[in-house]
PDB file of C-alpha atoms in Angstrom:
ATOM      1  CA  MET A   4      19.061  26.141  -2.448  1.00  0.00           C
ATOM      2  CA  GLY A   5      16.381  23.647  -1.363  1.00  0.00           C
ATOM      3  CA  GLY A   6      13.563  22.833  -3.727  1.00  0.00           C
ATOM      4  CA  GLY A   7       9.937  22.415  -2.826  1.00  0.00           C
ATOM      5  CA  ASN A   8      10.129  18.631  -2.906  1.00  0.00           C
ATOM      6  CA  GLY A   9      13.214  18.392  -0.739  1.00  0.00           C
ATOM      7  CA  GLU A  10      15.677  18.266  -3.600  1.00  0.00           C
ATOM      8  CA  ALA A  11      18.294  20.945  -4.175  1.00  0.00           C
ATOM      9  CA  ASP A  12      17.716  23.511  -6.928  1.00  0.00           C
ATOM     10  CA  PHE A  13      20.664  24.187  -9.135  1.00  0.00           C
ATOM     11  CA  THR A  14      21.730  26.118 -12.208  1.00  0.00           C
ATOM     12  CA  ALA A  15      24.158  24.771 -14.779  1.00  0.00           C
ATOM     13  CA  ILE A  16      26.099  27.183 -16.995  1.00  0.00           C
ATOM     14  CA  PHE A  17      27.589  25.738 -20.189  1.00  0.00           C
ATOM     15  CA  ILE A  18      30.665  27.500 -21.554  1.00  0.00           C
ATOM     16  CA  ASN A  19      32.964  26.602 -24.431  1.00  0.00           C
ATOM     17  CA  PRO A  20      36.192  25.534 -22.670  1.00  0.00           C
ATOM     18  CA  TYR A  21      38.374  26.750 -25.533  1.00  0.00           C
ATOM     19  CA  THR A  22      36.877  30.163 -26.243  1.00  0.00           C
ATOM     20  CA  GLY A  23      34.971  31.039 -23.065  1.00  0.00           C
ATOM     21  CA  GLU A  24      31.825  31.591 -25.142  1.00  0.00           C
ATOM     22  CA  PHE A  25      28.558  31.292 -23.208  1.00  0.00           C
ATOM     23  CA  LEU A  26      26.471  28.417 -24.636  1.00  0.00           C
ATOM     24  CA  LYS A  27      23.384  28.060 -22.479  1.00  0.00           C
ATOM     25  CA  LYS A  28      21.951  28.236 -18.946  1.00  0.00           C
ATOM     26  CA  GLN A  29      19.811  25.419 -17.465  1.00  0.00           C
ATOM     27  CA  SER A  30      17.994  25.567 -14.143  1.00  0.00           C
ATOM     28  CA  SER A  31      16.335  22.699 -12.319  1.00  0.00           C
ATOM     29  CA  GLY A  32      13.150  24.677 -11.702  1.00  0.00           C
ATOM     30  CA  ASP A  33      12.742  26.423 -15.058  1.00  0.00           C
ATOM     31  CA  GLY A  34       9.531  24.505 -15.873  1.00  0.00           C
ATOM     32  CA  GLN A  35      11.032  22.303 -18.584  1.00  0.00           C
ATOM     33  CA  PHE A  36      10.320  18.583 -18.337  1.00  0.00           C
ATOM     34  CA  ASP A  37      13.461  16.622 -17.379  1.00  0.00           C
ATOM     35  CA  PHE A  38      12.938  12.928 -17.929  1.00  0.00           C
ATOM     36  CA  PHE A  39      15.837  11.744 -15.755  1.00  0.00           C
ATOM     37  CA  HIS A  40      14.970  14.129 -12.945  1.00  0.00           C
ATOM     38  CA  PHE A  41      11.397  12.775 -13.112  1.00  0.00           C
ATOM     39  CA  ILE A  42      12.733   9.198 -12.810  1.00  0.00           C
ATOM     40  CA  ILE A  43      15.009  10.148  -9.915  1.00  0.00           C
ATOM     41  CA  ASP A  44      12.044  11.710  -8.052  1.00  0.00           C
ATOM     42  CA  GLY A  45      10.135   8.447  -8.499  1.00  0.00           C
ATOM     43  CA  HIS A  46      13.106   6.312  -7.433  1.00  0.00           C
ATOM     44  CA  ARG A  47      13.817   8.304  -4.316  1.00  0.00           C
ATOM     45  CA  ALA A  48      10.379   9.398  -3.178  1.00  0.00           C
ATOM     46  CA  LEU A  49       7.671   7.832  -5.419  1.00  0.00           C
ATOM     47  CA  TRP A  50       6.916  11.358  -6.755  1.00  0.00           C
ATOM     48  CA  LEU A  51       5.699  12.371  -3.300  1.00  0.00           C
ATOM     49  CA  PRO A  52       7.076  15.228  -1.262  1.00  0.00           C
ATOM     50  CA  TYR A  53      10.540  14.068  -0.175  1.00  0.00           C
ATOM     51  CA  GLU A  54       9.789  14.297   3.544  1.00  0.00           C
ATOM     52  CA  ILE A  55       7.035  11.738   2.977  1.00  0.00           C
ATOM     53  CA  GLY A  56       8.288   9.711   0.047  1.00  0.00           C
ATOM     54  CA  ARG A  57      11.842   9.043   1.231  1.00  0.00           C
ATOM     55  CA  PRO A  58      10.790   7.293   4.466  1.00  0.00           C
ATOM     56  CA  VAL A  59       8.248   5.244   2.526  1.00  0.00           C
ATOM     57  CA  VAL A  60      10.944   4.093   0.080  1.00  0.00           C
ATOM     58  CA  GLY A  61      13.319   3.477   2.958  1.00  0.00           C
ATOM     59  CA  ILE A  62      10.864   1.312   4.936  1.00  0.00           C
ATOM     60  CA  ALA A  63      10.035  -0.679   1.801  1.00  0.00           C
ATOM     61  CA  THR A  64      13.721  -1.258   1.203  1.00  0.00           C
ATOM     62  CA  LEU A  65      14.204  -2.418   4.804  1.00  0.00           C
ATOM     63  CA  ILE A  66      11.357  -4.911   4.308  1.00  0.00           C
ATOM     64  CA  PHE A  67      13.026  -6.080   1.082  1.00  0.00           C
ATOM     65  CA  VAL A  68      16.296  -6.763   2.945  1.00  0.00           C
ATOM     66  CA  VAL A  69      14.405  -8.888   5.501  1.00  0.00           C
ATOM     67  CA  LEU A  70      12.683 -10.798   2.678  1.00  0.00           C
ATOM     68  CA  LEU A  71      16.106 -11.504   1.094  1.00  0.00           C
ATOM     69  CA  PHE A  72      17.221 -13.291   4.223  1.00  0.00           C
ATOM     70  CA  THR A  73      13.956 -15.206   4.716  1.00  0.00           C
ATOM     71  CA  GLY A  74      14.068 -16.130   1.031  1.00  0.00           C
ATOM     72  CA  LEU A  75      17.523 -17.605   1.490  1.00  0.00           C
ATOM     73  CA  VAL A  76      16.200 -19.761   4.294  1.00  0.00           C
ATOM     74  CA  MET A  77      13.332 -20.976   2.080  1.00  0.00           C
ATOM     75  CA  TRP A  78      15.728 -21.643  -0.793  1.00  0.00           C
ATOM     76  CA  TRP A  79      18.170 -23.694   1.273  1.00  0.00           C
ATOM     77  CA  PRO A  80      18.095 -27.367   0.091  1.00  0.00           C
ATOM     78  CA  LYS A  81      16.612 -29.786   2.646  1.00  0.00           C
ATOM     79  CA  LYS A  82      18.965 -32.510   1.499  1.00  0.00           C
ATOM     80  CA  LEU A  83      22.239 -32.495  -0.437  1.00  0.00           C
ATOM     81  CA  SER A  84      20.890 -34.984  -2.960  1.00  0.00           C
ATOM     82  CA  LYS A  85      21.264 -34.380  -6.678  1.00  0.00           C
ATOM     83  CA  SER A  86      17.522 -33.865  -7.192  1.00  0.00           C
ATOM     84  CA  GLU A  87      17.282 -31.339  -4.347  1.00  0.00           C
ATOM     85  CA  LEU A  88      20.316 -29.439  -5.602  1.00  0.00           C
ATOM     86  CA  ASN A  89      18.844 -29.323  -9.118  1.00  0.00           C
ATOM     87  CA  LYS A  90      15.689 -27.792  -7.733  1.00  0.00           C
ATOM     88  CA  SER A  91      17.719 -25.095  -5.973  1.00  0.00           C
ATOM     89  CA  PHE A  92      20.151 -24.233  -8.741  1.00  0.00           C
ATOM     90  CA  LYS A  93      18.298 -24.938 -12.010  1.00  0.00           C
ATOM     91  CA  ILE A  94      15.094 -23.703 -13.604  1.00  0.00           C
ATOM     92  CA  LYS A  95      12.859 -26.453 -14.932  1.00  0.00           C
ATOM     93  CA  TRP A  96      11.841 -24.655 -18.128  1.00  0.00           C
ATOM     94  CA  ASN A  97       9.770 -27.620 -19.401  1.00  0.00           C
ATOM     95  CA  GLY A  98       7.701 -27.752 -16.228  1.00  0.00           C
ATOM     96  CA  LYS A  99       4.211 -26.408 -15.665  1.00  0.00           C
ATOM     97  CA  PHE A 100       3.625 -22.674 -15.179  1.00  0.00           C
ATOM     98  CA  LYS A 101       3.554 -23.010 -11.377  1.00  0.00           C
ATOM     99  CA  ARG A 102       6.921 -24.808 -11.337  1.00  0.00           C
ATOM    100  CA  VAL A 103       8.575 -22.334 -13.731  1.00  0.00           C
ATOM    101  CA  ASN A 104       7.239 -19.391 -11.746  1.00  0.00           C
ATOM    102  CA  TYR A 105       8.476 -20.959  -8.502  1.00  0.00           C
ATOM    103  CA  ASP A 106      11.951 -21.512 -10.002  1.00  0.00           C
ATOM    104  CA  LEU A 107      12.060 -17.964 -11.331  1.00  0.00           C
ATOM    105  CA  HIS A 108      11.411 -16.693  -7.830  1.00  0.00           C
ATOM    106  CA  ASN A 109      13.559 -19.231  -5.949  1.00  0.00           C
ATOM    107  CA  VAL A 110      16.515 -19.883  -8.253  1.00  0.00           C
ATOM    108  CA  VAL A 111      16.884 -16.450  -9.899  1.00  0.00           C
ATOM    109  CA  GLY A 112      16.372 -14.797  -6.492  1.00  0.00           C
ATOM    110  CA  PHE A 113      19.267 -16.847  -5.073  1.00  0.00           C
ATOM    111  CA  TYR A 114      21.660 -15.927  -7.885  1.00  0.00           C
ATOM    112  CA  SER A 115      20.876 -12.235  -7.511  1.00  0.00           C
ATOM    113  CA  LEU A 116      20.868 -12.262  -3.703  1.00  0.00           C
ATOM    114  CA  ILE A 117      24.274 -10.713  -2.993  1.00  0.00           C
ATOM    115  CA  LEU A 118      24.038  -7.902  -5.555  1.00  0.00           C
ATOM    116  CA  ALA A 119      20.407  -7.213  -4.613  1.00  0.00           C
ATOM    117  CA  PHE A 120      21.533  -6.890  -1.005  1.00  0.00           C
ATOM    118  CA  VAL A 121      24.317  -4.421  -2.076  1.00  0.00           C
ATOM    119  CA  LEU A 122      21.795  -2.290  -4.016  1.00  0.00           C
ATOM    120  CA  ALA A 123      19.396  -2.283  -1.069  1.00  0.00           C
ATOM    121  CA  VAL A 124      21.980  -1.441   1.591  1.00  0.00           C
ATOM    122  CA  THR A 125      23.595   1.380  -0.439  1.00  0.00           C
ATOM    123  CA  GLY A 126      20.122   2.838  -0.971  1.00  0.00           C
ATOM    124  CA  LEU A 127      19.313   2.655   2.748  1.00  0.00           C
ATOM    125  CA  VAL A 128      22.344   4.827   3.470  1.00  0.00           C
ATOM    126  CA  TRP A 129      20.493   7.748   1.850  1.00  0.00           C
ATOM    127  CA  SER A 130      17.096   6.902   3.265  1.00  0.00           C
ATOM    128  CA  PHE A 131      18.042   6.834   6.940  1.00  0.00           C
ATOM    129  CA  GLU A 132      20.850   8.711   8.630  1.00  0.00           C
ATOM    130  CA  TRP A 133      20.896   6.196  11.464  1.00  0.00           C
ATOM    131  CA  PHE A 134      21.513   3.389   9.007  1.00  0.00           C
ATOM    132  CA  GLY A 135      24.490   5.146   7.395  1.00  0.00           C
ATOM    133  CA  ASN A 136      25.898   5.953  10.850  1.00  0.00           C
ATOM    134  CA  GLY A 137      25.366   2.376  11.994  1.00  0.00           C
ATOM    135  CA  LEU A 138      27.053   0.929   8.886  1.00  0.00           C
ATOM    136  CA  TYR A 139      30.019   3.270   9.422  1.00  0.00           C
ATOM    137  CA  TYR A 140      30.240   2.179  13.063  1.00  0.00           C
ATOM    138  CA  LEU A 141      30.359  -1.465  12.075  1.00  0.00           C
ATOM    139  CA  THR A 142      32.883  -1.117   9.268  1.00  0.00           C
ATOM    140  CA  SER A 143      35.181   1.222  11.232  1.00  0.00           C
ATOM    141  CA  GLY A 144      35.329  -0.997  14.302  1.00  0.00           C
ATOM    142  CA  GLY A 145      33.333   1.235  16.570  1.00  0.00           C
ATOM    143  CA  GLU A 146      34.069   4.785  15.405  1.00  0.00           C
ATOM    144  CA  GLU A 147      31.401   7.420  14.885  1.00  0.00           C
ATOM    145  CA  LYS A 148      30.874   8.730  11.390  1.00  0.00           C
ATOM    146  CA  PRO A 149      32.297  12.245  10.987  1.00  0.00           C
ATOM    147  CA  GLY A 150      30.101  14.917   9.500  1.00  0.00           C
ATOM    148  CA  HIS A 151      30.886  16.460   6.121  1.00  0.00           C
ATOM    149  CA  HIS A 152      33.119  19.071   7.631  1.00  0.00           C
ATOM    150  CA  HIS A 153      34.578  21.905   5.592  1.00  0.00           C
ATOM    151  CA  PRO A 154      37.549  23.665   7.157  1.00  0.00           C
ATOM    152  CA  HIS A 155      37.135  27.337   7.931  1.00  0.00           C
ATOM    153  CA  SER A 156      39.289  30.068   6.463  1.00  0.00           C
ATOM    154  CA  ASP A 157      41.192  32.417   8.727  1.00  0.00           C
ATOM    155  CA  VAL A 158      39.134  35.668   8.562  1.00  0.00           C
ATOM    156  CA  SER A 159      41.854  37.604  10.400  1.00  0.00           C
ATOM    157  CA  LYS A 160      44.058  37.328   7.303  1.00  0.00           C
ATOM    158  CA  ALA A 161      41.444  38.563   4.822  1.00  0.00           C
ATOM    159  CA  GLY A 162      42.961  40.872   2.221  1.00  0.00           C
ATOM    160  CA  MET A 163      46.573  40.217   3.217  1.00  0.00           C
ATOM    161  CA  PHE A 164      47.307  38.232   0.104  1.00  0.00           C
ATOM    162  CA  ALA A 165      44.844  39.877  -2.285  1.00  0.00           C
ATOM    163  CA  ASP A 166      45.842  40.114  -5.905  1.00  0.00           C
ATOM    164  CA  ASP A 167      43.683  42.072  -8.364  1.00  0.00           C
ATOM    165  CA  THR A 168      45.166  40.260 -11.359  1.00  0.00           C
ATOM    166  CA  VAL A 169      44.660  36.640 -10.305  1.00  0.00           C
ATOM    167  CA  SER A 170      41.867  35.559  -7.954  1.00  0.00           C
ATOM    168  CA  MET A 171      42.477  33.225  -5.047  1.00  0.00           C
ATOM    169  CA  LEU A 172      40.151  30.747  -6.678  1.00  0.00           C
ATOM    170  CA  ASP A 173      42.285  30.696  -9.819  1.00  0.00           C
ATOM    171  CA  LYS A 174      45.430  30.354  -7.720  1.00  0.00           C
ATOM    172  CA  ALA A 175      43.906  27.394  -5.899  1.00  0.00           C
ATOM    173  CA  TRP A 176      42.969  25.879  -9.245  1.00  0.00           C
ATOM    174  CA  TYR A 177      46.479  26.160 -10.716  1.00  0.00           C
ATOM    175  CA  LYS A 178      47.999  24.891  -7.487  1.00  0.00           C
ATOM    176  CA  THR A 179      45.793  21.813  -7.495  1.00  0.00           C
ATOM    177  CA  LEU A 180      46.289  21.249 -11.182  1.00  0.00           C
ATOM    178  CA  ALA A 181      50.019  21.027 -10.574  1.00  0.00           C
ATOM    179  CA  LEU A 182      49.380  18.342  -7.955  1.00  0.00           C
ATOM    180  CA  GLU A 183      46.876  16.459 -10.109  1.00  0.00           C
ATOM    181  CA  PRO A 184      48.095  16.648 -13.733  1.00  0.00           C
ATOM    182  CA  ASN A 185      46.405  13.335 -14.629  1.00  0.00           C
ATOM    183  CA  ALA A 186      42.983  13.968 -13.080  1.00  0.00           C
ATOM    184  CA  GLN A 187      40.110  12.641 -15.215  1.00  0.00           C
ATOM    185  CA  GLY A 188      37.453  15.008 -13.857  1.00  0.00           C
ATOM    186  CA  TRP A 189      37.033  18.057 -11.594  1.00  0.00           C
ATOM    187  CA  TYR A 190      34.603  19.541  -9.154  1.00  0.00           C
ATOM    188  CA  MET A 191      35.026  22.945  -7.515  1.00  0.00           C
ATOM    189  CA  THR A 192      33.069  25.519  -5.470  1.00  0.00           C
ATOM    190  CA  PRO A 193      33.346  28.789  -7.381  1.00  0.00           C
ATOM    191  CA  ILE A 194      30.997  30.663  -5.031  1.00  0.00           C
ATOM    192  CA  LEU A 195      31.932  31.208  -1.374  1.00  0.00           C
ATOM    193  CA  GLU A 196      29.067  32.424   0.784  1.00  0.00           C
ATOM    194  CA  ASP A 197      31.163  34.068   3.510  1.00  0.00           C
ATOM    195  CA  GLU A 198      34.720  34.847   4.531  1.00  0.00           C
ATOM    196  CA  GLU A 199      35.004  31.657   6.622  1.00  0.00           C
ATOM    197  CA  ASP A 200      34.320  29.303   3.694  1.00  0.00           C
ATOM    198  CA  ALA A 201      37.176  27.283   2.327  1.00  0.00           C
ATOM    199  CA  ILE A 202      37.860  26.746  -1.379  1.00  0.00           C
ATOM    200  CA  GLU A 203      37.069  23.148  -2.301  1.00  0.00           C
ATOM    201  CA  LEU A 204      38.412  21.291  -5.339  1.00  0.00           C
ATOM    202  CA  THR A 205      37.924  17.608  -6.067  1.00  0.00           C
ATOM    203  CA  ALA A 206      40.101  15.673  -8.535  1.00  0.00           C
ATOM    204  CA  TYR A 207      38.579  12.469  -9.840  1.00  0.00           C
ATOM    205  CA  GLN A 208      41.165   9.810 -10.668  1.00  0.00           C
ATOM    206  CA  GLU A 209      39.084   7.710 -13.075  1.00  0.00           C
ATOM    207  CA  PHE A 210      36.809   8.833 -15.870  1.00  0.00           C
ATOM    208  CA  GLY A 211      33.151   8.104 -15.277  1.00  0.00           C
ATOM    209  CA  THR A 212      33.397   7.253 -11.574  1.00  0.00           C
ATOM    210  CA  TRP A 213      33.044   9.299  -8.428  1.00  0.00           C
ATOM    211  CA  TYR A 214      34.536   7.244  -5.601  1.00  0.00           C
ATOM    212  CA  ASN A 215      38.271   7.454  -6.446  1.00  0.00           C
ATOM    213  CA  ARG A 216      38.833  11.099  -5.698  1.00  0.00           C
ATOM    214  CA  ASN A 217      41.171  13.474  -3.907  1.00  0.00           C
ATOM    215  CA  GLU A 218      39.677  16.471  -2.163  1.00  0.00           C
ATOM    216  CA  TYR A 219      41.587  19.694  -1.552  1.00  0.00           C
ATOM    217  CA  TYR A 220      40.558  22.475   0.820  1.00  0.00           C
ATOM    218  CA  TYR A 221      42.285  25.838   0.792  1.00  0.00           C
ATOM    219  CA  ASP A 222      42.004  28.865   3.031  1.00  0.00           C
ATOM    220  CA  GLN A 223      40.444  31.461   0.726  1.00  0.00           C
ATOM    221  CA  HIS A 224      42.667  34.205   2.180  1.00  0.00           C
ATOM    222  CA  THR A 225      46.075  32.471   2.447  1.00  0.00           C
ATOM    223  CA  LEU A 226      45.716  29.356   0.195  1.00  0.00           C
ATOM    224  CA  GLU A 227      46.842  27.242   3.110  1.00  0.00           C
ATOM    225  CA  LEU A 228      46.023  23.588   2.336  1.00  0.00           C
ATOM    226  CA  TYR A 229      43.788  21.868   4.897  1.00  0.00           C
ATOM    227  CA  ARG A 230      43.488  18.083   5.349  1.00  0.00           C
ATOM    228  CA  VAL A 231      40.340  16.379   6.603  1.00  0.00           C
ATOM    229  CA  GLN A 232      39.482  12.766   7.321  1.00  0.00           C
ATOM    230  CA  GLY A 233      38.761  10.777   4.159  1.00  0.00           C
ATOM    231  CA  ASP A 234      39.893  13.454   1.715  1.00  0.00           C
ATOM    232  CA  ARG A 235      42.053  10.984  -0.270  1.00  0.00           C
ATOM    233  CA  TYR A 236      40.459   7.708  -1.379  1.00  0.00           C
ATOM    234  CA  SER A 237      43.781   5.853  -1.545  1.00  0.00           C
ATOM    235  CA  GLU A 238      44.672   6.911   2.016  1.00  0.00           C
ATOM    236  CA  ALA A 239      41.205   6.586   3.578  1.00  0.00           C
ATOM    237  CA  SER A 240      40.124   3.892   6.018  1.00  0.00           C
ATOM    238  CA  LEU A 241      37.815   1.067   4.903  1.00  0.00           C
ATOM    239  CA  ALA A 242      34.793   2.802   6.403  1.00  0.00           C
ATOM    240  CA  ASP A 243      35.582   6.086   4.631  1.00  0.00           C
ATOM    241  CA  GLN A 244      36.252   4.284   1.372  1.00  0.00           C
ATOM    242  CA  LEU A 245      32.834   2.607   1.634  1.00  0.00           C
ATOM    243  CA  VAL A 246      31.246   6.045   2.102  1.00  0.00           C
ATOM    244  CA  MET A 247      32.933   7.214  -1.100  1.00  0.00           C
ATOM    245  CA  LEU A 248      31.964   4.007  -2.913  1.00  0.00           C
ATOM    246  CA  ASN A 249      28.303   4.111  -1.909  1.00  0.00           C
ATOM    247  CA  TYR A 250      26.869   5.833  -4.984  1.00  0.00           C
ATOM    248  CA  ASP A 251      29.103   4.010  -7.451  1.00  0.00           C
ATOM    249  CA  MET A 252      28.121   0.617  -5.997  1.00  0.00           C
ATOM    250  CA  HIS A 253      24.443   1.570  -5.966  1.00  0.00           C
ATOM    251  CA  VAL A 254      24.367   2.298  -9.693  1.00  0.00           C
ATOM    252  CA  GLY A 255      27.066  -0.199 -10.728  1.00  0.00           C
ATOM    253  CA  ILE A 256      29.581   2.246 -12.195  1.00  0.00           C
ATOM    254  CA  VAL A 257      32.280   1.039  -9.820  1.00  0.00           C
ATOM    255  CA  TRP A 258      32.682  -1.848 -12.330  1.00  0.00           C
ATOM    256  CA  GLY A 259      32.358   0.330 -15.420  1.00  0.00           C
ATOM    257  CA  LEU A 260      29.823  -0.276 -18.176  1.00  0.00           C
ATOM    258  CA  PRO A 261      29.505  -4.018 -17.405  1.00  0.00           C
ATOM    259  CA  GLY A 262      28.682  -3.063 -13.817  1.00  0.00           C
ATOM    260  CA  LYS A 263      25.945  -0.651 -14.919  1.00  0.00           C
ATOM    261  CA  ILE A 264      24.409  -3.334 -17.136  1.00  0.00           C
ATOM    262  CA  LEU A 265      24.605  -5.849 -14.301  1.00  0.00           C
ATOM    263  CA  ALA A 266      22.966  -3.396 -11.862  1.00  0.00           C
ATOM    264  CA  PHE A 267      20.221  -2.820 -14.461  1.00  0.00           C
ATOM    265  CA  LEU A 268      19.564  -6.578 -14.780  1.00  0.00           C
ATOM    266  CA  ILE A 269      19.596  -7.109 -11.015  1.00  0.00           C
ATOM    267  CA  SER A 270      17.137  -4.233 -10.635  1.00  0.00           C
ATOM    268  CA  LEU A 271      14.800  -5.940 -13.147  1.00  0.00           C
ATOM    269  CA  ILE A 272      15.038  -9.194 -11.194  1.00  0.00           C
ATOM    270  CA  CYS A 273      14.299  -7.340  -7.952  1.00  0.00           C
ATOM    271  CA  ALA A 274      11.233  -5.837  -9.567  1.00  0.00           C
ATOM    272  CA  SER A 275      10.086  -9.300 -10.705  1.00  0.00           C
ATOM    273  CA  LEU A 276      10.443 -10.979  -7.330  1.00  0.00           C
ATOM    274  CA  PRO A 277       7.287  -9.469  -5.774  1.00  0.00           C
ATOM    275  CA  ILE A 278       5.294 -10.602  -8.814  1.00  0.00           C
ATOM    276  CA  THR A 279       6.594 -14.193  -8.874  1.00  0.00           C
ATOM    277  CA  GLY A 280       6.401 -14.315  -5.062  1.00  0.00           C
ATOM    278  CA  PHE A 281       2.798 -13.194  -5.080  1.00  0.00           C
ATOM    279  CA  LEU A 282       1.970 -15.957  -7.660  1.00  0.00           C
ATOM    280  CA  VAL A 283       3.699 -18.571  -5.458  1.00  0.00           C
ATOM    281  CA  TRP A 284       1.622 -17.421  -2.481  1.00  0.00           C
ATOM    282  CA  TRP A 285      -1.530 -17.377  -4.561  1.00  0.00           C
ATOM    283  CA  ASN A 286      -1.040 -20.903  -5.849  1.00  0.00           C
ATOM    284  CA  LYS A 287      -0.369 -22.218  -2.345  1.00  0.00           C
ATOM    285  CA  LYS A 288      -3.428 -20.355  -1.064  1.00  0.00           C
ATOM    286  CA  LYS A 289      -5.658 -22.161  -3.612  1.00  0.00           C
ATOM    287  CA  LYS A 290      -4.205 -25.596  -2.967  1.00  0.00           C
ATOM    288  CA  PRO A 291      -5.519 -26.143   0.602  1.00  0.00           C
ATOM    289  CA  LYS A 292      -8.983 -25.094  -0.523  1.00  0.00           C
ATOM    290  CA  LYS A 293      -8.909 -27.781  -3.195  1.00  0.00           C
ATOM    291  CA  ASN A 294      -7.720 -30.413  -0.708  1.00  0.00           C
ATOM    292  CA  SER A 295     -10.468 -29.397   1.700  1.00  0.00           C
ATOM    293  CA  GLN A 296     -13.080 -29.929  -0.952  1.00  0.00           C
ATOM    294  CA  GLU A 297     -11.651 -33.321  -1.779  1.00  0.00           C
ATOM    295  CA  LYS A 298     -11.730 -34.330   1.899  1.00  0.00           C
ATOM    296  CA  GLN A 299     -15.386 -33.259   2.189  1.00  0.00           C
ATOM    297  CA  GLN A 300     -16.214 -35.344  -0.889  1.00  0.00           C
ATOM    298  CA  LEU A 301     -14.443 -38.378   0.563  1.00  0.00           C
ATOM    299  CA  ALA A 302     -16.274 -37.911   3.891  1.00  0.00           C
ATOM    300  CA  LYS A 303     -19.660 -37.828   2.076  1.00  0.00           C
ATOM    301  CA  THR A 304     -18.716 -40.997   0.138  1.00  0.00           C
ATOM    302  CA  ALA A 305     -17.717 -42.771   3.367  1.00  0.00           C
ATOM    303  CA  ARG A 306     -21.002 -41.892   5.077  1.00  0.00           C
ATOM    304  CA  ALA A 307     -22.954 -43.147   2.079  1.00  0.00           C
TER     305      ALA A 307
END
């Protein structure tokens, strides 16, 4: 169900997996303050309505990608001399504030360039549908991105395989569990809205990640197994694997805990670049004014 800000409302039910005892119920719109949901709203839409905030964030990210490339051009050493290479690869910590600030923007920006680009591009996939489709087109060699298609159950066979003792959902669960005995996490759709819906179960192959997964779709009336494009990470094409990897790359969990820490540090650097960049621009803006005053003074002295 859609929320008022464009996000989906959801309810989580917590149950003891050993006894079946009900523990608690938590809804996204129950009025309780959720710190992480608050941060996500700011990250995705600047706490604005999502139809307004998401395009704003997306456009800002597009500008950031352009600035990454123009920054690389500005960073590029004019000569391959030792002094020029030192300026491009090392921070002169004992220099004046202007020099240190310039190096923090120039040198640190270069070292974070590739990962900053990855974070930006994976974020743009969610901001603009055309960007995600275009990226899929490029990485697939010219194929169009398929929609998230769920197979339809055969309504004509409804009730033919009904069993009052074991539900079709439970049967699908046990059937998939036999195929995935080593799965590290599960996702399933326990509620089917109509008779054409298919039962969906996802088996995650690695603990703490989302990309390496196998998706299973069953006819809710016959338990016939359906296959769709990109339903197995190990068998998917490069373009489909990148779609599965998008979230994990964006937050760094594709590389485990070190990746999450690295993504955190790169995010801090990305946040610092506008500040150091502004100071570089401000210092250069003041410099011509000073030179102009010096030229006027020299001109007065010459006339005298």
